[in-house]
mmCIF file of C-alpha atoms in Angstrom:
data_model
loop_
_atom_site.group_PDB
_atom_site.id
_atom_site.type_symbol
_atom_site.label_atom_id
_atom_site.label_comp_id
_atom_site.label_asym_id
_atom_site.label_seq_id
_atom_site.Cartn_x
_atom_site.Cartn_y
_atom_site.Cartn_z
ATOM 1 C CA MET A 260 79.266 19.588 66.324
ATOM 2 C CA LYS A 261 78.846 22.309 64.089
ATOM 3 C CA ARG A 262 79.687 20.205 61.583
ATOM 4 C CA LEU A 263 77.762 17.662 62.533
ATOM 5 C CA PHE A 264 74.763 19.750 62.475
ATOM 6 C CA SER A 265 75.599 21.675 58.808
ATOM 7 C CA ILE A 266 76.137 18.095 57.490
ATOM 8 C CA LEU A 267 72.244 16.988 58.530
ATOM 9 C CA VAL A 268 70.768 20.474 57.883
ATOM 10 C CA ILE A 269 72.762 20.120 54.129
ATOM 11 C CA ALA A 270 70.671 16.596 54.560
ATOM 12 C CA THR A 271 67.549 17.494 55.288
ATOM 13 C CA ILE A 272 66.883 19.960 52.979
ATOM 14 C CA MET A 273 68.079 17.697 50.377
ATOM 15 C CA VAL A 274 65.500 15.462 51.081
ATOM 16 C CA PHE A 275 62.889 17.585 51.092
ATOM 17 C CA GLY A 276 63.658 19.035 47.959
ATOM 18 C CA ALA A 277 63.535 15.916 46.346
ATOM 19 C CA VAL A 278 60.237 15.240 48.004
ATOM 20 C CA ASN A 279 59.076 18.762 46.272
ATOM 21 C CA VAL A 280 60.700 17.648 42.766
ATOM 22 C CA ASN A 281 58.712 14.621 43.390
ATOM 23 C CA ALA A 282 55.551 15.710 43.614
ATOM 24 C CA THR A 283 55.634 18.621 40.835
ATOM 25 C CA ASN A 284 56.577 16.090 38.566
ATOM 26 C CA ASN A 285 53.484 14.006 39.668
ATOM 27 C CA VAL A 286 50.935 16.750 39.259
ATOM 28 C CA ASN A 287 52.605 17.893 35.765
ATOM 29 C CA ALA A 288 51.843 14.240 34.807
ATOM 30 C CA LEU A 289 48.734 13.953 36.092
ATOM 31 C CA PRO A 290 47.214 16.559 33.391
ATOM 32 C CA ALA A 291 49.075 14.747 30.675
ATOM 33 C CA SER A 292 47.219 11.156 31.689
ATOM 34 C CA VAL A 293 43.824 12.841 31.886
ATOM 35 C CA VAL A 294 44.655 14.146 28.456
ATOM 36 C CA SER A 295 45.326 11.190 26.843
ATOM 37 C CA PHE A 296 42.475 9.146 28.801
ATOM 38 C CA VAL A 297 40.031 11.810 27.254
ATOM 39 C CA GLN A 298 41.653 11.759 24.453
ATOM 40 C CA ASP A 299 41.289 7.605 23.968
ATOM 41 C CA GLU A 300 37.556 8.418 24.828
ATOM 42 C CA ASP A 301 36.982 10.447 22.384
ATOM 43 C CA GLN A 302 38.611 7.609 19.752
ATOM 44 C CA ALA A 303 36.302 4.212 20.865
ATOM 45 C CA ALA A 304 33.785 7.608 20.898
ATOM 46 C CA ALA A 305 34.446 8.238 17.327
ATOM 47 C CA ALA A 306 35.231 4.365 16.777
ATOM 48 C CA GLU A 307 31.402 3.512 18.173
ATOM 49 C CA GLU A 308 29.745 6.158 15.440
ATOM 50 C CA GLU A 309 31.945 4.383 12.375
ATOM 51 C CA VAL A 310 30.769 1.611 13.748
ATOM 52 C CA GLU A 311 27.284 2.595 13.922
ATOM 53 C CA GLU A 312 27.400 4.661 10.370
ATOM 54 C CA GLU A 313 28.604 1.401 8.887
ATOM 55 C CA SER A 314 25.671 -0.578 10.218
ATOM 56 C CA LEU A 315 22.660 1.961 8.635
ATOM 57 C CA GLY A 316 24.714 3.368 6.397
ATOM 58 C CA PHE A 317 23.233 1.518 3.155
ATOM 59 C CA HIS A 318 19.461 2.762 4.355
ATOM 60 C CA GLN A 319 20.712 6.082 4.860
ATOM 61 C CA GLU A 320 22.477 5.879 1.589
ATOM 62 C CA LEU A 321 19.323 4.045 -0.440
ATOM 63 C CA LYS A 322 17.532 6.918 1.329
ATOM 64 C CA LYS A 323 19.867 9.637 0.207
ATOM 65 C CA ARG A 324 20.450 8.886 -3.249
ATOM 66 C CA PHE A 325 17.359 9.102 -3.836
ATOM 67 C CA ILE A 326 16.270 12.051 -2.450
ATOM 68 C CA GLU A 327 19.391 13.524 -4.994
ATOM 69 C CA GLY A 328 17.604 11.475 -7.417
ATOM 70 C CA GLY A 329 14.473 13.976 -7.783
ATOM 71 C CA PRO A 330 11.191 12.999 -6.896
ATOM 72 C CA GLY A 331 10.141 13.311 -10.441
ATOM 73 C CA PHE A 332 11.357 10.028 -12.315
ATOM 74 C CA MET A 333 12.532 8.745 -9.225
ATOM 75 C CA GLY A 334 8.934 9.183 -7.849
ATOM 76 C CA ILE A 335 7.957 6.810 -10.767
ATOM 77 C CA VAL A 336 10.558 4.552 -11.169
ATOM 78 C CA LEU A 337 9.404 3.456 -7.343
ATOM 79 C CA LEU A 338 5.710 3.484 -8.843
ATOM 80 C CA CYS A 339 6.641 1.152 -11.594
ATOM 81 C CA LEU A 340 8.384 -1.008 -8.495
ATOM 82 C CA ILE A 341 5.629 -1.223 -5.701
ATOM 83 C CA LEU A 342 2.750 -1.920 -8.696
ATOM 84 C CA GLY A 343 4.963 -4.894 -10.266
ATOM 85 C CA LEU A 344 5.659 -6.526 -7.109
ATOM 86 C CA ALA A 345 2.211 -6.086 -5.852
ATOM 87 C CA ILE A 346 0.939 -8.003 -9.165
ATOM 88 C CA ALA A 347 3.868 -10.307 -8.769
ATOM 89 C CA ILE A 348 2.921 -11.117 -5.377
ATOM 90 C CA GLU A 349 -0.412 -11.719 -5.993
ATOM 91 C CA ARG A 350 0.344 -14.146 -9.407
ATOM 92 C CA ILE A 351 2.733 -16.164 -7.516
ATOM 93 C CA ILE A 352 0.228 -16.376 -4.464
ATOM 94 C CA TYR A 353 -2.420 -17.672 -7.400
ATOM 95 C CA LEU A 354 -0.221 -20.001 -8.974
ATOM 96 C CA ASN A 355 0.946 -21.789 -5.787
ATOM 97 C CA LEU A 356 -2.604 -22.204 -4.566
ATOM 98 C CA SER A 357 -3.450 -23.698 -7.705
ATOM 99 C CA THR A 358 -0.700 -26.028 -7.791
ATOM 100 C CA THR A 359 -2.035 -29.452 -7.432
ATOM 101 C CA ASN A 360 -0.816 -33.209 -6.695
ATOM 102 C CA THR A 361 -2.053 -34.490 -10.663
ATOM 103 C CA LYS A 362 -0.672 -37.564 -10.050
ATOM 104 C CA LYS A 363 -3.062 -38.424 -6.760
ATOM 105 C CA LEU A 364 -6.096 -36.235 -8.433
ATOM 106 C CA ALA A 365 -6.074 -38.807 -11.403
ATOM 107 C CA GLN A 366 -5.640 -41.975 -9.278
ATOM 108 C CA ASP A 367 -8.324 -40.983 -7.163
ATOM 109 C CA VAL A 368 -11.203 -39.711 -10.415
ATOM 110 C CA GLU A 369 -9.856 -43.270 -12.089
ATOM 111 C CA ASP A 370 -10.614 -45.093 -8.432
ATOM 112 C CA ALA A 371 -13.196 -43.383 -8.030
ATOM 113 C CA LEU A 372 -14.739 -43.739 -11.763
ATOM 114 C CA ASN A 373 -14.242 -47.726 -11.419
ATOM 115 C CA THR A 374 -16.358 -47.983 -8.552
ATOM 116 C CA GLY A 375 -18.679 -44.742 -8.246
ATOM 117 C CA GLY A 376 -18.906 -43.570 -12.330
ATOM 118 C CA ILE A 377 -18.944 -40.504 -13.302
ATOM 119 C CA GLU A 378 -20.406 -38.904 -10.826
ATOM 120 C CA ALA A 379 -17.899 -39.923 -8.243
ATOM 121 C CA ALA A 380 -15.393 -38.764 -10.218
ATOM 122 C CA LYS A 381 -17.081 -35.083 -10.313
ATOM 123 C CA GLU A 382 -17.769 -35.522 -7.179
ATOM 124 C CA VAL A 383 -14.064 -36.054 -6.308
ATOM 125 C CA CYS A 384 -12.924 -32.742 -9.174
ATOM 126 C CA ARG A 385 -15.405 -30.672 -7.135
ATOM 127 C CA ASN A 386 -13.498 -31.039 -3.687
ATOM 128 C CA THR A 387 -10.585 -30.678 -5.448
ATOM 129 C CA LYS A 388 -8.616 -26.844 -6.223
ATOM 130 C CA GLY A 389 -7.053 -26.027 -9.241
ATOM 131 C CA PRO A 390 -6.889 -25.735 -12.778
ATOM 132 C CA VAL A 391 -5.798 -29.591 -13.315
ATOM 133 C CA ALA A 392 -9.541 -30.668 -11.596
ATOM 134 C CA SER A 393 -11.445 -28.282 -13.255
ATOM 135 C CA ILE A 394 -10.721 -29.331 -16.296
ATOM 136 C CA TYR A 395 -11.352 -33.093 -15.275
ATOM 137 C CA TYR A 396 -14.460 -31.858 -14.392
ATOM 138 C CA GLN A 397 -15.309 -30.291 -17.597
ATOM 139 C CA GLY A 398 -14.188 -34.203 -19.591
ATOM 140 C CA LEU A 399 -15.996 -35.543 -17.210
ATOM 141 C CA ASP A 400 -19.018 -33.788 -17.525
ATOM 142 C CA ARG A 401 -19.447 -34.371 -21.517
ATOM 143 C CA ALA A 402 -18.452 -38.356 -20.870
ATOM 144 C CA ASP A 403 -21.775 -39.788 -21.632
ATOM 145 C CA GLU A 404 -22.005 -37.557 -25.083
ATOM 146 C CA SER A 405 -18.610 -39.233 -26.913
ATOM 147 C CA THR A 406 -15.132 -39.162 -26.452
ATOM 148 C CA GLU A 407 -14.418 -36.427 -29.133
ATOM 149 C CA ALA A 408 -16.880 -33.824 -27.000
ATOM 150 C CA ALA A 409 -15.248 -34.483 -23.995
ATOM 151 C CA GLU A 410 -11.751 -33.651 -25.469
ATOM 152 C CA LYS A 411 -13.238 -30.711 -26.964
ATOM 153 C CA ALA A 412 -14.700 -29.579 -23.832
ATOM 154 C CA VAL A 413 -11.016 -30.284 -22.163
ATOM 155 C CA VAL A 414 -9.111 -28.668 -25.023
ATOM 156 C CA ALA A 415 -11.562 -25.533 -24.948
ATOM 157 C CA TYR A 416 -11.503 -25.418 -20.535
ATOM 158 C CA GLY A 417 -7.899 -25.285 -20.498
ATOM 159 C CA GLY A 418 -7.092 -22.538 -22.983
ATOM 160 C CA VAL A 419 -9.012 -20.884 -19.861
ATOM 161 C CA GLN A 420 -7.705 -21.795 -17.705
ATOM 162 C CA MET A 421 -4.356 -20.749 -19.364
ATOM 163 C CA GLY A 422 -5.579 -17.058 -19.659
ATOM 164 C CA GLN A 423 -6.715 -17.244 -15.893
ATOM 165 C CA LEU A 424 -2.864 -18.317 -15.139
ATOM 166 C CA GLU A 425 -0.851 -15.527 -17.444
ATOM 167 C CA LYS A 426 -3.741 -12.534 -16.219
ATOM 168 C CA ASN A 427 -1.944 -9.756 -15.255
ATOM 169 C CA VAL A 428 1.717 -11.283 -15.449
ATOM 170 C CA SER A 429 1.562 -9.351 -19.446
ATOM 171 C CA TRP A 430 1.986 -5.955 -16.851
ATOM 172 C CA VAL A 431 5.030 -7.133 -14.579
ATOM 173 C CA SER A 432 6.853 -7.465 -18.128
ATOM 174 C CA LEU A 433 5.484 -3.864 -19.026
ATOM 175 C CA PHE A 434 7.158 -2.713 -15.775
ATOM 176 C CA ILE A 435 10.785 -4.606 -16.611
ATOM 177 C CA ALA A 436 10.548 -3.010 -19.633
ATOM 178 C CA LEU A 437 9.520 0.987 -17.994
ATOM 179 C CA ALA A 438 11.485 1.283 -15.195
ATOM 180 C CA PRO A 439 15.009 1.433 -16.944
ATOM 181 C CA MET A 440 13.319 3.498 -19.851
ATOM 182 C CA LEU A 441 12.314 6.223 -17.311
ATOM 183 C CA GLY A 442 15.746 5.725 -15.758
ATOM 184 C CA PHE A 443 17.427 6.795 -19.006
ATOM 185 C CA MET A 444 14.864 9.751 -19.797
ATOM 186 C CA GLY A 445 15.963 10.956 -16.495
ATOM 187 C CA THR A 446 19.900 10.674 -17.674
ATOM 188 C CA VAL A 447 19.054 12.025 -21.015
ATOM 189 C CA ILE A 448 17.351 15.433 -18.990
ATOM 190 C CA GLY A 449 20.059 15.315 -16.495
ATOM 191 C CA MET A 450 22.890 15.600 -18.998
ATOM 192 C CA ILE A 451 20.278 18.842 -20.732
ATOM 193 C CA GLN A 452 20.128 20.677 -17.878
ATOM 194 C CA ALA A 453 24.077 20.188 -16.899
ATOM 195 C CA PHE A 454 24.835 21.552 -20.677
ATOM 196 C CA ASP A 455 22.495 24.030 -19.964
ATOM 197 C CA ARG A 456 24.115 25.453 -17.147
ATOM 198 C CA ILE A 457 27.419 24.953 -19.396
ATOM 199 C CA GLU A 458 25.436 27.239 -21.485
ATOM 200 C CA ALA A 459 24.532 29.978 -19.532
ATOM 201 C CA ALA A 460 28.000 30.432 -17.378
ATOM 202 C CA GLY A 461 30.114 30.338 -20.129
ATOM 203 C CA ASP A 462 32.779 28.038 -18.533
ATOM 204 C CA MET A 463 33.486 24.650 -18.191
ATOM 205 C CA GLN A 464 33.574 24.223 -14.476
ATOM 206 C CA PRO A 465 33.698 20.830 -13.036
ATOM 207 C CA SER A 466 30.647 22.540 -9.948
ATOM 208 C CA LEU A 467 28.490 23.451 -12.674
ATOM 209 C CA VAL A 468 28.037 19.934 -14.220
ATOM 210 C CA ALA A 469 28.765 17.481 -11.823
ATOM 211 C CA GLY A 470 25.181 17.703 -10.020
ATOM 212 C CA GLY A 471 23.086 17.394 -13.157
ATOM 213 C CA ILE A 472 25.336 14.588 -14.165
ATOM 214 C CA LYS A 473 25.049 12.833 -10.530
ATOM 215 C CA VAL A 474 21.186 12.828 -10.398
ATOM 216 C CA ALA A 475 21.353 11.123 -14.583
ATOM 217 C CA LEU A 476 23.568 8.855 -13.186
ATOM 218 C CA LEU A 477 21.218 8.076 -10.367
ATOM 219 C CA THR A 478 17.804 7.830 -12.185
ATOM 220 C CA THR A 479 19.829 5.197 -14.158
ATOM 221 C CA VAL A 480 20.650 3.010 -11.664
ATOM 222 C CA PHE A 481 17.181 3.245 -9.682
ATOM 223 C CA GLY A 482 15.871 2.263 -12.982
ATOM 224 C CA LEU A 483 18.328 -0.926 -13.563
ATOM 225 C CA ILE A 484 17.553 -1.933 -10.057
ATOM 226 C CA VAL A 485 14.213 -2.146 -10.225
ATOM 227 C CA ALA A 486 14.178 -4.142 -13.723
ATOM 228 C CA ILE A 487 16.462 -6.685 -11.912
ATOM 229 C CA ILE A 488 13.974 -6.704 -9.345
ATOM 230 C CA LEU A 489 11.173 -7.333 -10.560
ATOM 231 C CA GLN A 490 13.069 -9.207 -13.892
ATOM 232 C CA ILE A 491 13.296 -12.379 -11.222
ATOM 233 C CA PHE A 492 10.227 -12.508 -10.174
ATOM 234 C CA TYR A 493 8.694 -12.302 -13.900
ATOM 235 C CA ASN A 494 10.557 -15.691 -14.716
ATOM 236 C CA TYR A 495 9.604 -17.312 -11.651
ATOM 237 C CA ILE A 496 5.994 -16.728 -12.546
ATOM 238 C CA ILE A 497 6.646 -18.255 -16.216
ATOM 239 C CA ALA A 498 8.164 -21.070 -14.624
ATOM 240 C CA LYS A 499 5.204 -22.164 -12.209
ATOM 241 C CA ILE A 500 3.085 -21.357 -15.478
ATOM 242 C CA ASP A 501 4.742 -23.364 -17.527
ATOM 243 C CA ARG A 502 5.217 -26.575 -14.758
ATOM 244 C CA ILE A 503 0.832 -25.711 -14.332
ATOM 245 C CA VAL A 504 0.036 -26.181 -18.207
ATOM 246 C CA ASN A 505 2.377 -29.124 -18.145
ATOM 247 C CA ASP A 506 0.640 -30.847 -16.179
ATOM 248 C CA MET A 507 -2.530 -29.385 -17.849
ATOM 249 C CA GLU A 508 -1.970 -31.180 -20.871
ATOM 250 C CA ASP A 509 -0.252 -34.631 -19.063
ATOM 251 C CA ALA A 510 -4.015 -34.435 -16.813
ATOM 252 C CA SER A 511 -5.629 -34.366 -20.308
ATOM 253 C CA ILE A 512 -4.446 -36.880 -21.918
ATOM 254 C CA THR A 513 -4.963 -39.104 -19.121
ATOM 255 C CA LEU A 514 -8.609 -38.005 -18.116
ATOM 256 C CA ILE A 515 -9.084 -39.059 -22.033
ATOM 257 C CA ASP A 516 -7.465 -42.610 -21.181
ATOM 258 C CA MET A 517 -9.244 -43.312 -18.316
ATOM 259 C CA LEU A 518 -12.397 -42.181 -19.942
ATOM 260 C CA VAL A 519 -12.045 -44.452 -23.309
ATOM 261 C CA ASP A 520 -10.940 -47.350 -20.838
ATOM 262 C CA TYR A 521 -13.996 -46.650 -18.401
ATOM 263 C CA LYS A 522 -16.678 -46.888 -21.846
ATOM 264 C CA ASN A 523 -14.686 -49.689 -23.246
ATOM 265 C CA LYS A 524 -15.568 -51.486 -19.866
ATOM 266 C CA ARG A 525 -18.988 -50.087 -20.175
ATOM 267 C CA ARG A 526 -19.469 -52.185 -23.204
ATOM 268 C CA VAL A 527 -18.290 -55.302 -22.283
#
């Protein structure tokens, strides 16, 4: 019995010892899991911040670089962009409103000329917008005098309309040339400032010239960007003007032919 009792006591102590060891291990493992969880949360938050920085990075980087370029030349370059875009958008709207269906207008004028005469054709031109309709009206207004007079009126008024189409376009080309020139001027001034710092310090250290060179390059980059943007709008405007001018020339020839046919029919 004493031996059995001793065995039971030893077994009981071993069981309780194993339970205590497991509890201790669980307690020790708990902080590690908590720390791992916190680290995972921190990594997830850092990843989200990186994603947000990437999504908003372009605008923030652009603003940062613009401020680093200095308010002097960067402000002038920005003013060139604003004024150039304002003029370009105004010209594009004007040219789009000036675009008409030349073939339909010529057909309407010819039908009105054959049915109602000069006054009916002039009424069609008055109710139609655009330079082609205005040229038609001027030619029809001189049709009673002679064909040569109508042709001279069409040519003269065509030059006036061309001037209206090209109004303020030269300012856009000026800003295209001015923006990179200002950028290059900022580059030269930044380089001069960098060499002034080297001369004042008496030592060639990268930290002395890095700031000036960076400002110099930023002004050049922004000047080139402004010139590229305005050049795209300028080429579109020029192409639009050329298309309208070609329509005006074709319409002028068509009008003179219509007037000649109309007068020949009246003589018969």
